[in-house]
PDB file of C-alpha atoms in Angstrom:
ATOM      1  CA  MET A   1     180.783 -18.974   9.750  1.00 69.00           C
ATOM      2  CA  THR A   2     184.144 -19.422  11.474  1.00 81.00           C
ATOM      3  CA  PRO A   3     184.036 -22.331  13.925  1.00 91.00           C
ATOM      4  CA  LEU A   4     184.478 -21.562  17.604  1.00 97.00           C
ATOM      5  CA  LYS A   5     187.814 -22.637  19.074  1.00 97.00           C
ATOM      6  CA  LEU A   6     188.485 -22.514  22.810  1.00 98.00           C
ATOM      7  CA  ASP A   7     191.689 -23.145  24.745  1.00 98.00           C
ATOM      8  CA  CYS A   8     192.472 -22.759  28.432  1.00 97.00           C
ATOM      9  CA  ARG A   9     195.674 -22.246  30.411  1.00 96.00           C
ATOM     10  CA  GLN A  10     195.881 -22.140  34.169  1.00 94.00           C
ATOM     11  CA  LEU A  11     197.456 -19.037  35.657  1.00 92.00           C
ATOM     12  CA  ILE A  12     198.876 -18.662  39.134  1.00 90.00           C
ATOM     13  CA  LYS A  13     195.683 -16.750  39.885  1.00 90.00           C
ATOM     14  CA  GLY A  14     192.796 -17.742  37.644  1.00 91.00           C
ATOM     15  CA  VAL A  15     192.650 -18.962  34.068  1.00 95.00           C
ATOM     16  CA  LEU A  16     193.339 -17.595  30.598  1.00 97.00           C
ATOM     17  CA  ILE A  17     190.790 -18.728  28.016  1.00 98.00           C
ATOM     18  CA  THR A  18     191.580 -18.070  24.369  1.00 98.00           C
ATOM     19  CA  VAL A  19     188.500 -17.583  22.208  1.00 98.00           C
ATOM     20  CA  ALA A  20     188.787 -17.725  18.412  1.00 97.00           C
ATOM     21  CA  GLY A  21     186.182 -17.691  15.657  1.00 97.00           C
ATOM     22  CA  GLU A  22     182.611 -16.548  16.183  1.00 96.00           C
ATOM     23  CA  VAL A  23     180.346 -16.583  19.237  1.00 97.00           C
ATOM     24  CA  ASP A  24     176.705 -16.422  18.225  1.00 96.00           C
ATOM     25  CA  CYS A  25     173.344 -18.020  18.966  1.00 96.00           C
ATOM     26  CA  SER A  26     174.587 -21.375  17.642  1.00 96.00           C
ATOM     27  CA  ASN A  27     177.448 -21.720  20.152  1.00 97.00           C
ATOM     28  CA  ALA A  28     177.170 -19.080  22.910  1.00 97.00           C
ATOM     29  CA  ASP A  29     175.987 -21.767  25.345  1.00 97.00           C
ATOM     30  CA  GLN A  30     179.019 -23.895  24.440  1.00 97.00           C
ATOM     31  CA  PHE A  31     181.326 -20.902  25.053  1.00 98.00           C
ATOM     32  CA  GLU A  32     179.717 -20.077  28.403  1.00 97.00           C
ATOM     33  CA  SER A  33     179.675 -23.705  29.526  1.00 97.00           C
ATOM     34  CA  TYR A  34     183.364 -24.134  28.667  1.00 98.00           C
ATOM     35  CA  ALA A  35     184.365 -20.966  30.521  1.00 97.00           C
ATOM     36  CA  THR A  36     182.283 -22.007  33.526  1.00 95.00           C
ATOM     37  CA  ARG A  37     183.901 -25.470  33.626  1.00 96.00           C
ATOM     38  CA  MET A  38     187.434 -24.079  33.299  1.00 96.00           C
ATOM     39  CA  ARG A  39     187.200 -21.299  35.862  1.00 93.00           C
ATOM     40  CA  ARG A  40     188.185 -21.735  39.479  1.00 90.00           C
ATOM     41  CA  PRO A  41     185.726 -20.335  42.047  1.00 87.00           C
ATOM     42  CA  GLY A  42     186.917 -17.073  43.553  1.00 86.00           C
ATOM     43  CA  GLN A  43     189.589 -16.639  40.863  1.00 90.00           C
ATOM     44  CA  PRO A  44     189.654 -14.237  37.899  1.00 93.00           C
ATOM     45  CA  VAL A  45     188.927 -15.322  34.345  1.00 96.00           C
ATOM     46  CA  LEU A  46     190.907 -13.713  31.521  1.00 97.00           C
ATOM     47  CA  LEU A  47     189.486 -14.009  28.022  1.00 98.00           C
ATOM     48  CA  ASP A  48     191.912 -13.542  25.136  1.00 98.00           C
ATOM     49  CA  LEU A  49     189.564 -12.289  22.421  1.00 98.00           C
ATOM     50  CA  SER A  50     192.257 -11.469  19.853  1.00 97.00           C
ATOM     51  CA  GLY A  51     190.935 -14.253  17.610  1.00 97.00           C
ATOM     52  CA  LEU A  52     187.240 -13.481  18.095  1.00 97.00           C
ATOM     53  CA  THR A  53     185.928 -12.223  14.760  1.00 96.00           C
ATOM     54  CA  PHE A  54     182.204 -11.937  15.499  1.00 96.00           C
ATOM     55  CA  MET A  55     179.885 -11.814  18.504  1.00 96.00           C
ATOM     56  CA  ASP A  56     176.117 -11.372  18.491  1.00 96.00           C
ATOM     57  CA  SER A  57     173.738 -10.603  21.362  1.00 95.00           C
ATOM     58  CA  SER A  58     173.911 -14.238  22.544  1.00 96.00           C
ATOM     59  CA  GLY A  59     177.665 -13.896  22.976  1.00 96.00           C
ATOM     60  CA  LEU A  60     177.186 -10.573  24.735  1.00 97.00           C
ATOM     61  CA  HIS A  61     174.723 -12.128  27.185  1.00 97.00           C
ATOM     62  CA  ALA A  62     177.146 -15.001  27.827  1.00 97.00           C
ATOM     63  CA  LEU A  63     179.891 -12.469  28.650  1.00 96.00           C
ATOM     64  CA  LEU A  64     177.605 -10.617  31.044  1.00 95.00           C
ATOM     65  CA  ARG A  65     176.623 -13.841  32.832  1.00 95.00           C
ATOM     66  CA  LEU A  66     180.313 -14.820  33.106  1.00 95.00           C
ATOM     67  CA  ASP A  67     181.104 -11.378  34.501  1.00 94.00           C
ATOM     68  CA  ALA A  68     178.410 -11.776  37.164  1.00 93.00           C
ATOM     69  CA  ALA A  69     179.568 -15.316  38.008  1.00 92.00           C
ATOM     70  CA  THR A  70     183.215 -14.308  38.458  1.00 90.00           C
ATOM     71  CA  ARG A  71     182.662 -11.451  40.881  1.00 86.00           C
ATOM     72  CA  PRO A  72     184.356 -10.189  42.979  1.00 77.00           C
ATOM     73  CA  ARG A  73     187.645 -11.231  41.257  1.00 73.00           C
ATOM     74  CA  GLY A  74     186.135 -10.546  37.899  1.00 86.00           C
ATOM     75  CA  LEU A  75     186.196 -11.186  34.247  1.00 94.00           C
ATOM     76  CA  HIS A  76     188.990  -9.561  32.232  1.00 96.00           C
ATOM     77  CA  LEU A  77     188.796  -9.210  28.453  1.00 97.00           C
ATOM     78  CA  ALA A  78     191.962  -8.766  26.415  1.00 98.00           C
ATOM     79  CA  ALA A  79     192.632  -7.711  22.825  1.00 98.00           C
ATOM     80  CA  VAL A  80     189.023  -7.042  21.840  1.00 97.00           C
ATOM     81  CA  HIS A  81     188.983  -5.980  18.192  1.00 93.00           C
ATOM     82  CA  THR A  82     186.650  -4.876  15.373  1.00 91.00           C
ATOM     83  CA  MET A  83     183.143  -6.344  15.452  1.00 93.00           C
ATOM     84  CA  PRO A  84     183.158  -7.625  19.063  1.00 95.00           C
ATOM     85  CA  ALA A  85     184.517  -4.247  20.251  1.00 96.00           C
ATOM     86  CA  ARG A  86     181.790  -2.474  18.317  1.00 95.00           C
ATOM     87  CA  VAL A  87     179.082  -4.613  19.926  1.00 95.00           C
ATOM     88  CA  LEU A  88     180.475  -3.863  23.393  1.00 96.00           C
ATOM     89  CA  ARG A  89     180.675  -0.130  22.687  1.00 96.00           C
ATOM     90  CA  ILE A  90     177.237   0.228  21.055  1.00 95.00           C
ATOM     91  CA  THR A  91     175.568  -1.576  23.964  1.00 95.00           C
ATOM     92  CA  LYS A  92     177.534   0.505  26.504  1.00 94.00           C
ATOM     93  CA  VAL A  93     178.954  -2.678  28.035  1.00 93.00           C
ATOM     94  CA  TRP A  94     182.543  -1.656  27.199  1.00 94.00           C
ATOM     95  CA  ASP A  95     182.781   0.671  30.208  1.00 91.00           C
ATOM     96  CA  ALA A  96     181.230  -1.865  32.584  1.00 90.00           C
ATOM     97  CA  LEU A  97     183.812  -4.607  31.963  1.00 92.00           C
ATOM     98  CA  ASN A  98     187.543  -4.930  32.685  1.00 93.00           C
ATOM     99  CA  ILE A  99     188.988  -4.541  29.184  1.00 95.00           C
ATOM    100  CA  HIS A 100     192.717  -4.523  28.479  1.00 97.00           C
ATOM    101  CA  PRO A 101     194.531  -3.711  25.206  1.00 96.00           C
ATOM    102  CA  SER A 102     196.578  -6.934  25.287  1.00 97.00           C
ATOM    103  CA  VAL A 103     196.755 -10.307  26.987  1.00 96.00           C
ATOM    104  CA  GLU A 104     200.018  -9.295  28.643  1.00 95.00           C
ATOM    105  CA  GLU A 105     198.400  -6.215  30.209  1.00 95.00           C
ATOM    106  CA  ALA A 106     195.428  -8.272  31.402  1.00 95.00           C
ATOM    107  CA  ILE A 107     197.758 -10.801  33.031  1.00 93.00           C
ATOM    108  CA  GLU A 108     199.733  -7.993  34.683  1.00 93.00           C
ATOM    109  CA  ALA A 109     196.518  -6.443  36.008  1.00 91.00           C
ATOM    110  CA  VAL A 110     195.489  -9.726  37.601  1.00 88.00           C
ATOM    111  CA  LEU A 111     198.861 -11.044  38.719  1.00 82.00           C
ATOM    112  CA  GLY A 112     200.919  -7.930  39.231  1.00 77.00           C
ATOM    113  CA  ASP A 113     204.574  -8.876  38.866  1.00 48.00           C
ATOM    114  CA  ASP A 114     204.101 -12.507  39.957  1.00 49.00           C
ATOM    115  CA  SER A 115     206.056 -14.915  37.814  1.00 46.00           C
ATOM    116  CA  PRO A 116     205.652 -17.118  35.867  1.00 47.00           C
ATOM    117  CA  PRO A 117     202.029 -16.439  34.836  1.00 44.00           C
ATOM    118  CA  LEU A 118     201.407 -19.815  33.162  1.00 45.00           C
ATOM    119  CA  THR A 119     201.561 -22.950  35.242  1.00 43.00           C
ATOM    120  CA  SER A 120     200.266 -25.657  32.931  1.00 41.00           C
ATOM    121  CA  PRO A 121     198.330 -26.222  29.746  1.00 45.00           C
ATOM    122  CA  GLY A 122     194.618 -26.643  30.251  1.00 49.00           C
ATOM    123  CA  GLY A 123     191.768 -28.123  28.292  1.00 52.00           C
ATOM    124  CA  HIS A 124     191.293 -27.674  24.574  1.00 50.00           C
ATOM    125  CA  MET A 125     188.097 -27.578  22.633  1.00 50.00           C
TER     126      MET A 125
END
């Protein structure tokens, strides 16, 4: 099992949370709790999933709860690859979420052409 690593950076609008490793039944609550603590009410949450190598149904449920909690500004997923992408597609969740090919495109979608996107480093875990 690859340990879960979480990092957060504040954006002008919202936060960018980098998720690396695996999100499963052993740490999905930790992932969700971290994202909930780092988000700002009424602001979007961008998840950089480029380093996420595995996600089970517990991780999927955590994503869905985060999506519901961040409405109307929303949850944006970026760089979803391999196994996590497969889970999202098989469960038909892929089309229900805001998914972007890259972190840069997710930031553009949320911020438009505002600059600079990063304001300060956030919390690490």
